[in-house]
């Protein structure tokens, strides 16, 4: 009714105006026609003015409405197309042009629009619009990309007129690409999740990993299906008490420690919360026996109670444990004594060392050496030697105090780790007890009264950055023993000073090498039968700038530990070959030159290559070079040694076993080593004249060597008496002060010339 109110008012106004004009015209009959004419003219003029205003007003309203529609279209975050009532394109918004890449102008061309929209995109009828369907279809963007969209079209009026042509249609469309991608991703992820869940539970099942989680604030643990199978329980949750009862009595402490860790979890920092802990214990399992399990777990700090206070994976490691104990036995148990070996001693020692640093509890480290063990080996045989070691091992084990640890750490060396009780005399008391028991044991089992053992010891807290250093200190003290029987030496300042001195020597030695202060002395080797000169041993000397001569015993060990030895040995090898070749070229009778090599030369460098180089460089024939190796060197790694020695022999170079009888040796080794000469150590020769046993050992060694076609030489002969005994025993050659001390090359040259003159027949 409101719609028509303006028209009624206008008609009513016109009617009132007409009635008023008629009333006036009737009152003045003479002017009736004039008055009515004027009225008609006024009515027509006002109607025209009114119509003009109405039309303009309507246009303005339509324009504003169009503007409003445009503004709304541009502001919405959706694609929009405005059509006329015949579905002819009127306007598009920027969201649409941005999405499909065409401009509004492009789209005003019907051909372009047809490329963008599928032919049946919008039902070109008002009826369809009224039905208000959501149309879902792809629009084609510039360049051909398909964009999935959904559209809804509605009528928007721009005029109050009911004429059909005054309607506009507004289609609003949403780009579905993103949500479709999300939907596809969602499908993909859920598929992957399902797959990974399947994989996870399959791998849990196949790898037999169980899960044990302690829910936040709960007094029971969640037990995964796999773990339930492993333990033979049905319930998904197991209480603290029941789980604890399943622990092996010796491992209950571990369970309690887990509980302790949880209590402490409130104070954990984030880093330790992220850490994965690992522990091992035995649990009563489905087959009613205890199995070993490894539990790898994490503890969540109290603030972040995400999943559980404590939780992790649990794995049955029973089989590994069994293998481990076998491997441990093979790797850590000494064959001869059945007590732990050096590897285990180092491992336990390092653990104890670290523990000691944290706890403040200290330990003593004692190293023992059986004095002159080689005598038992050589006089009683290898089997008896092993028996003695075995018995000594028992003595060592018996001497251990609670928490102590004993091992055989090498040939005839044993070591002990003893907890410090605060009594400084404890290590000496233990060593004395061992020495006494050892003496008694030898008297009982080996009819030997005189067996003794010496010891070096130190306190773990007396210095050293790791356990290896501590053991070094104890071994170093032992090496300081001057051979006195039942010696006991503590690592102290004097020993420490010696180490410092070694470091100083090392520094000086570097300079000595650069300044050519190292020279070779030569000591003659004599044929015992006819007294001729058959060879010489090149012995190194360090002649300082002030003329003092440093013996090799002071710097060779230092050079060995600092690897300077390689330089020294290269020098010795070259210089000995060069000098020998020079003397041969001078016409002196050719003799062999012997050089000494150390374990470092032998095991850490290509010794064969060095020898080839020296022989090539000097032109010396290989038959005039002899390499002396000590037995302890050869026995370090016997297989490697045999191979290296054979390679040297293959060059035509001779090989001698130096200092024979001083180490952990047995004559049986001679049979497997490709040596040409056996050098009997000075310690056998020293007492030859007064000691019957020494004489017997020497004769036996010479006899056995002869049977193996190995020549013998005795070193350290100082008296004619010694020389005679050796000659009688069948020893081939001799070396010692009796024949000549080590001499500088000029002196030795004179010696050679003198020997050459001696050997010339008197009548020539
Ligand atoms: P070695 O190879 O057993 O050398 C024999 C040592 O015994 C030499 O000591 C020699 O002077 C000494 N000697 C020889 N006859 C007698 C004797 O009748 N009475 C006494 N009391 N001693 C005698 P030196 O020259 O002091 O050498 C000691 C050790 O140093 C050598 O023992 C050897 O192991 C090592 N050495 C010497 N020169 C070299 C070298 O150039 N390189 C290496 N790697 N080691 C060397
Ligand atoms: Mg030698
Ligand atoms: Mg020697």
Short mmCIF file of N, CA and C in Angstrom, two decimals, residues 560-681:
data_model
loop_
_atom_site.label_atom_id
_atom_site.label_comp_id
_atom_site.label_asym_id
_atom_site.label_seq_id
_atom_site.Cartn_x
_atom_site.Cartn_y
_atom_site.Cartn_z
N UNK A 560 111.85 -43.64 20.87
CA UNK A 560 110.83 -44.62 20.50
C UNK A 560 109.44 -44.11 20.83
N UNK A 561 109.29 -43.53 22.01
CA UNK A 561 107.95 -43.11 22.41
C UNK A 561 107.53 -41.85 21.65
N UNK A 562 108.48 -41.10 21.09
CA UNK A 562 108.07 -39.88 20.39
C UNK A 562 108.12 -40.05 18.87
N UNK A 563 108.42 -41.24 18.43
CA UNK A 563 108.51 -41.56 17.00
C UNK A 563 109.68 -40.88 16.28
N UNK A 564 110.58 -40.22 17.07
CA UNK A 564 111.79 -39.68 16.47
C UNK A 564 112.67 -40.83 15.98
N UNK A 565 112.36 -42.00 16.50
CA UNK A 565 113.18 -43.17 16.19
C UNK A 565 113.24 -43.43 14.69
N UNK A 566 112.17 -43.13 13.98
CA UNK A 566 112.16 -43.40 12.53
C UNK A 566 113.29 -42.63 11.86
N UNK A 567 113.45 -41.37 12.26
CA UNK A 567 114.52 -40.54 11.68
C UNK A 567 115.88 -41.14 12.03
N UNK A 568 116.01 -41.51 13.33
CA UNK A 568 117.28 -42.05 13.80
C UNK A 568 117.62 -43.34 13.05
N UNK A 569 116.62 -44.22 12.93
CA UNK A 569 116.88 -45.52 12.29
C UNK A 569 117.23 -45.34 10.82
N UNK A 570 116.57 -44.39 10.16
CA UNK A 570 116.91 -44.13 8.75
C UNK A 570 118.37 -43.70 8.63
N UNK A 571 118.76 -42.83 9.59
CA UNK A 571 120.15 -42.35 9.58
C UNK A 571 121.12 -43.51 9.80
N UNK A 572 120.81 -44.37 10.83
CA UNK A 572 121.70 -45.49 11.17
C UNK A 572 121.83 -46.44 9.99
N UNK A 573 120.68 -46.76 9.40
CA UNK A 573 120.66 -47.70 8.29
C UNK A 573 121.52 -47.17 7.13
N UNK A 574 121.31 -45.94 6.77
CA UNK A 574 122.05 -45.36 5.64
C UNK A 574 123.54 -45.24 5.96
N UNK A 575 123.82 -44.70 7.14
CA UNK A 575 125.22 -44.42 7.50
C UNK A 575 126.02 -45.72 7.66
N UNK A 576 125.39 -46.75 8.26
CA UNK A 576 126.10 -48.03 8.45
C UNK A 576 126.43 -48.65 7.09
N UNK A 577 125.44 -48.61 6.17
CA UNK A 577 125.67 -49.18 4.83
C UNK A 577 126.75 -48.38 4.10
N UNK A 578 126.63 -47.05 4.18
CA UNK A 578 127.57 -46.19 3.47
C UNK A 578 129.01 -46.43 3.96
N UNK A 579 129.18 -46.49 5.30
CA UNK A 579 130.52 -46.65 5.87
C UNK A 579 131.11 -48.01 5.50
N UNK A 580 130.24 -49.05 5.60
CA UNK A 580 130.73 -50.40 5.27
C UNK A 580 131.20 -50.45 3.81
N UNK A 581 130.41 -49.84 2.91
CA UNK A 581 130.75 -49.84 1.49
C UNK A 581 132.06 -49.06 1.27
N UNK A 582 132.22 -47.96 1.99
CA UNK A 582 133.46 -47.15 1.86
C UNK A 582 134.66 -48.00 2.23
N UNK A 583 134.56 -48.72 3.40
CA UNK A 583 135.69 -49.55 3.83
C UNK A 583 135.97 -50.67 2.83
N UNK A 584 134.88 -51.24 2.26
CA UNK A 584 135.09 -52.30 1.26
C UNK A 584 135.80 -51.71 0.04
N UNK A 585 135.35 -50.50 -0.36
CA UNK A 585 135.96 -49.84 -1.53
C UNK A 585 137.42 -49.48 -1.27
N UNK A 586 137.77 -49.31 0.03
CA UNK A 586 139.17 -49.00 0.38
C UNK A 586 140.03 -50.26 0.31
N UNK A 587 139.37 -51.41 0.09
CA UNK A 587 140.13 -52.65 -0.04
C UNK A 587 140.24 -53.45 1.24
N UNK A 588 139.57 -52.98 2.28
CA UNK A 588 139.59 -53.75 3.53
C UNK A 588 138.74 -55.01 3.34
N UNK A 589 139.08 -56.12 4.05
CA UNK A 589 138.30 -57.35 3.87
C UNK A 589 136.82 -57.11 4.20
N UNK A 590 135.91 -57.54 3.31
CA UNK A 590 134.48 -57.26 3.54
C UNK A 590 133.94 -57.98 4.80
N UNK A 591 133.23 -57.24 5.61
CA UNK A 591 132.58 -57.82 6.79
C UNK A 591 131.14 -57.32 6.86
N UNK A 592 130.36 -57.96 7.73
CA UNK A 592 128.94 -57.61 7.87
C UNK A 592 128.80 -56.45 8.86
N UNK A 593 127.89 -55.52 8.56
CA UNK A 593 127.57 -54.49 9.54
C UNK A 593 126.17 -54.77 10.08
N UNK A 594 126.05 -54.76 11.43
CA UNK A 594 124.74 -55.01 12.05
C UNK A 594 124.14 -53.70 12.52
N UNK A 595 122.86 -53.57 12.30
CA UNK A 595 122.15 -52.40 12.85
C UNK A 595 121.04 -52.90 13.76
N UNK A 596 120.61 -52.05 14.70
CA UNK A 596 119.53 -52.40 15.63
C UNK A 596 118.24 -51.69 15.22
N UNK A 597 117.15 -52.44 15.21
CA UNK A 597 115.85 -51.81 14.91
C UNK A 597 114.93 -51.95 16.12
N UNK A 598 114.00 -51.03 16.23
CA UNK A 598 113.05 -51.08 17.35
C UNK A 598 111.69 -51.55 16.83
N UNK A 599 110.79 -51.78 17.79
CA UNK A 599 109.43 -52.22 17.43
C UNK A 599 108.75 -51.19 16.54
N UNK A 600 109.02 -49.91 16.80
CA UNK A 600 108.37 -48.87 15.99
C UNK A 600 108.81 -49.00 14.53
N UNK A 601 110.13 -49.19 14.33
CA UNK A 601 110.64 -49.36 12.96
C UNK A 601 109.99 -50.57 12.31
N UNK A 602 109.87 -51.58 13.13
CA UNK A 602 109.49 -52.87 12.59
C UNK A 602 108.00 -52.98 12.29
N UNK A 603 107.19 -52.36 13.15
CA UNK A 603 105.75 -52.51 13.00
C UNK A 603 105.07 -51.31 12.36
N UNK A 604 105.71 -50.14 12.48
CA UNK A 604 104.98 -48.95 12.00
C UNK A 604 105.54 -48.35 10.72
N UNK A 605 106.61 -48.91 10.21
CA UNK A 605 107.12 -48.37 8.95
C UNK A 605 107.37 -49.52 7.98
N UNK A 606 107.54 -49.16 6.71
CA UNK A 606 107.84 -50.20 5.74
C UNK A 606 109.35 -50.42 5.77
N UNK A 607 109.78 -51.30 6.69
CA UNK A 607 111.20 -51.49 6.94
C UNK A 607 111.91 -52.04 5.70
N UNK A 608 111.20 -52.90 4.95
CA UNK A 608 111.81 -53.50 3.75
C UNK A 608 112.17 -52.39 2.75
N UNK A 609 111.22 -51.47 2.56
CA UNK A 609 111.44 -50.37 1.62
C UNK A 609 112.65 -49.53 2.04
N UNK A 610 112.73 -49.25 3.37
CA UNK A 610 113.85 -48.44 3.87
C UNK A 610 115.18 -49.14 3.59
N UNK A 611 115.19 -50.46 3.79
CA UNK A 611 116.44 -51.21 3.58
C UNK A 611 116.83 -51.16 2.09
N UNK A 612 115.84 -51.40 1.23
CA UNK A 612 116.12 -51.38 -0.22
C UNK A 612 116.70 -50.01 -0.60
N UNK A 613 116.08 -48.96 -0.09
CA UNK A 613 116.53 -47.59 -0.41
C UNK A 613 117.98 -47.38 0.01
N UNK A 614 118.30 -47.81 1.26
CA UNK A 614 119.66 -47.59 1.78
C UNK A 614 120.68 -48.39 0.98
N UNK A 615 120.33 -49.63 0.64
CA UNK A 615 121.27 -50.47 -0.12
C UNK A 615 121.49 -49.87 -1.51
N UNK A 616 120.38 -49.42 -2.13
CA UNK A 616 120.48 -48.81 -3.47
C UNK A 616 121.34 -47.55 -3.43
N UNK A 617 121.07 -46.73 -2.42
CA UNK A 617 121.76 -45.43 -2.34
C UNK A 617 123.26 -45.59 -2.09
N UNK A 618 123.63 -46.65 -1.35
CA UNK A 618 125.04 -46.77 -0.97
C UNK A 618 125.79 -47.79 -1.83
N UNK A 619 125.03 -48.67 -2.48
CA UNK A 619 125.66 -49.69 -3.34
C UNK A 619 126.19 -50.88 -2.55
N UNK A 620 125.80 -51.01 -1.27
CA UNK A 620 126.27 -52.15 -0.46
C UNK A 620 125.50 -53.42 -0.87
N UNK A 621 126.24 -54.52 -0.98
CA UNK A 621 125.59 -55.80 -1.31
C UNK A 621 124.79 -56.26 -0.08
N UNK A 622 123.54 -56.74 -0.26
CA UNK A 622 122.69 -57.11 0.90
C UNK A 622 123.35 -58.10 1.85
N UNK A 623 124.23 -58.98 1.32
CA UNK A 623 124.82 -60.02 2.21
C UNK A 623 125.68 -59.41 3.31
N UNK A 624 126.08 -58.11 3.17
CA UNK A 624 126.93 -57.48 4.18
C UNK A 624 126.15 -56.63 5.18
N UNK A 625 124.83 -56.81 5.14
CA UNK A 625 123.99 -56.09 6.13
C UNK A 625 123.27 -57.11 7.01
N UNK A 626 123.24 -56.81 8.31
CA UNK A 626 122.57 -57.71 9.27
C UNK A 626 121.64 -56.85 10.14
N UNK A 627 120.40 -57.29 10.30
CA UNK A 627 119.44 -56.52 11.12
C UNK A 627 119.24 -57.24 12.44
N UNK A 628 119.47 -56.53 13.55
CA UNK A 628 119.27 -57.15 14.87
C UNK A 628 117.90 -56.74 15.43
N UNK A 629 117.16 -57.78 15.81
CA UNK A 629 115.84 -57.53 16.42
C UNK A 629 115.82 -58.21 17.77
N UNK A 630 115.14 -57.61 18.75
CA UNK A 630 115.08 -58.29 20.05
C UNK A 630 113.90 -59.26 20.04
N UNK A 631 113.97 -60.24 20.92
CA UNK A 631 112.90 -61.25 20.92
C UNK A 631 111.56 -60.63 21.37
N UNK A 632 111.62 -59.69 22.31
CA UNK A 632 110.34 -59.11 22.76
C UNK A 632 109.70 -58.35 21.61
N UNK A 633 110.53 -57.77 20.75
CA UNK A 633 110.01 -57.08 19.57
C UNK A 633 109.33 -58.09 18.65
N UNK A 634 110.02 -59.20 18.38
CA UNK A 634 109.50 -60.19 17.45
C UNK A 634 108.21 -60.82 17.98
N UNK A 635 108.11 -60.95 19.30
CA UNK A 635 106.96 -61.65 19.85
C UNK A 635 105.73 -60.77 20.05
N UNK A 636 105.89 -59.48 19.81
CA UNK A 636 104.74 -58.58 19.98
C UNK A 636 103.59 -59.01 19.10
N UNK A 637 103.90 -59.32 17.86
CA UNK A 637 102.88 -59.79 16.93
C UNK A 637 103.60 -60.78 16.03
N UNK A 638 103.60 -62.00 16.49
CA UNK A 638 104.49 -62.99 15.88
C UNK A 638 104.21 -63.22 14.40
N UNK A 639 102.92 -63.23 14.01
CA UNK A 639 102.60 -63.49 12.60
C UNK A 639 103.14 -62.38 11.71
N UNK A 640 102.90 -61.15 12.15
CA UNK A 640 103.37 -60.00 11.39
C UNK A 640 104.89 -60.01 11.35
N UNK A 641 105.50 -60.34 12.51
CA UNK A 641 106.96 -60.34 12.60
C UNK A 641 107.55 -61.35 11.62
N UNK A 642 106.96 -62.54 11.58
CA UNK A 642 107.50 -63.58 10.69
C UNK A 642 107.44 -63.10 9.24
N UNK A 643 106.32 -62.48 8.89
CA UNK A 643 106.15 -62.01 7.51
C UNK A 643 107.19 -60.92 7.17
N UNK A 644 107.33 -59.96 8.09
CA UNK A 644 108.30 -58.88 7.87
C UNK A 644 109.72 -59.42 7.79
N UNK A 645 110.02 -60.37 8.71
CA UNK A 645 111.37 -60.92 8.76
C UNK A 645 111.68 -61.67 7.47
N UNK A 646 110.69 -62.40 7.00
CA UNK A 646 110.88 -63.17 5.77
C UNK A 646 111.16 -62.24 4.60
N UNK A 647 110.42 -61.11 4.56
CA UNK A 647 110.63 -60.16 3.47
C UNK A 647 112.06 -59.61 3.51
N UNK A 648 112.57 -59.38 4.73
CA UNK A 648 113.93 -58.87 4.86
C UNK A 648 114.93 -59.95 4.41
N UNK A 649 114.66 -61.18 4.83
CA UNK A 649 115.54 -62.29 4.45
C UNK A 649 115.55 -62.46 2.93
N UNK A 650 114.37 -62.28 2.32
CA UNK A 650 114.27 -62.45 0.86
C UNK A 650 115.15 -61.45 0.11
N UNK A 651 115.48 -60.35 0.77
CA UNK A 651 116.35 -59.36 0.12
C UNK A 651 117.81 -59.83 0.11
N UNK A 652 118.09 -60.87 0.91
CA UNK A 652 119.47 -61.36 1.03
C UNK A 652 120.16 -60.76 2.24
N UNK A 653 119.39 -60.02 3.07
CA UNK A 653 119.95 -59.39 4.27
C UNK A 653 119.88 -60.41 5.42
N UNK A 654 120.87 -60.34 6.33
CA UNK A 654 120.88 -61.30 7.46
C UNK A 654 120.01 -60.77 8.60
N UNK A 655 119.56 -61.73 9.45
CA UNK A 655 118.70 -61.34 10.58
C UNK A 655 119.23 -61.97 11.86
N UNK A 656 119.41 -61.16 12.91
CA UNK A 656 119.88 -61.71 14.18
C UNK A 656 118.84 -61.48 15.28
N UNK A 657 118.77 -62.45 16.19
CA UNK A 657 117.91 -62.28 17.36
C UNK A 657 118.80 -61.77 18.50
N UNK A 658 118.58 -60.48 18.82
CA UNK A 658 119.44 -59.80 19.80
C UNK A 658 118.97 -60.09 21.23
N UNK A 659 119.84 -59.94 22.17
CA UNK A 659 119.51 -60.04 23.61
C UNK A 659 118.73 -61.30 23.94
N UNK A 660 119.03 -62.38 23.26
CA UNK A 660 118.23 -63.59 23.47
C UNK A 660 118.31 -64.06 24.92
N UNK A 661 117.12 -64.32 25.50
CA UNK A 661 117.08 -64.83 26.87
C UNK A 661 116.66 -63.80 27.89
N UNK A 662 116.45 -62.58 27.44
CA UNK A 662 116.11 -61.54 28.43
C UNK A 662 114.61 -61.37 28.60
N UNK A 663 113.85 -61.77 27.62
CA UNK A 663 112.41 -61.47 27.68
C UNK A 663 111.59 -62.69 28.05
N UNK A 664 110.35 -62.58 27.68
CA UNK A 664 109.42 -63.67 27.94
C UNK A 664 109.59 -64.65 26.79
N UNK A 665 110.63 -65.45 26.88
CA UNK A 665 110.99 -66.19 25.67
C UNK A 665 111.00 -67.69 25.89
N UNK A 666 111.02 -68.36 24.81
CA UNK A 666 111.19 -69.78 24.87
C UNK A 666 111.96 -70.17 23.62
N UNK A 667 112.76 -71.20 23.75
CA UNK A 667 113.55 -71.63 22.59
C UNK A 667 112.64 -72.07 21.43
N UNK A 668 111.41 -72.45 21.79
CA UNK A 668 110.52 -72.94 20.74
C UNK A 668 110.28 -71.87 19.68
N UNK A 669 110.40 -70.58 20.06
CA UNK A 669 110.16 -69.51 19.10
C UNK A 669 111.22 -69.47 18.01
N UNK A 670 112.43 -69.87 18.37
CA UNK A 670 113.51 -69.80 17.38
C UNK A 670 113.14 -70.58 16.13
N UNK A 671 112.41 -71.67 16.35
CA UNK A 671 112.09 -72.54 15.22
C UNK A 671 111.22 -71.86 14.19
N UNK A 672 110.38 -70.92 14.65
CA UNK A 672 109.45 -70.31 13.68
C UNK A 672 109.96 -69.00 13.10
N UNK A 673 110.98 -68.42 13.69
CA UNK A 673 111.47 -67.13 13.18
C UNK A 673 112.60 -67.34 12.16
N UNK A 674 112.54 -66.66 11.01
CA UNK A 674 113.56 -66.88 9.97
C UNK A 674 114.86 -66.12 10.27
N UNK A 675 115.54 -66.51 11.37
CA UNK A 675 116.75 -65.78 11.75
C UNK A 675 118.01 -66.55 11.32
N UNK A 676 119.11 -65.80 11.20
CA UNK A 676 120.36 -66.44 10.79
C UNK A 676 121.33 -66.54 11.97
N UNK A 677 121.12 -65.68 12.98
CA UNK A 677 122.07 -65.62 14.08
C UNK A 677 121.34 -65.35 15.39
N UNK A 678 121.81 -66.05 16.44
CA UNK A 678 121.21 -65.86 17.77
C UNK A 678 122.25 -65.19 18.66
N UNK A 679 121.89 -64.02 19.23
CA UNK A 679 122.86 -63.33 20.10
C UNK A 679 122.50 -63.59 21.55
N UNK A 680 123.35 -64.33 22.22
CA UNK A 680 123.09 -64.64 23.64
C UNK A 680 123.34 -63.39 24.46
N UNK A 681 122.38 -63.08 25.31
CA UNK A 681 122.46 -61.83 26.05
C UNK A 681 123.60 -61.86 27.08
#
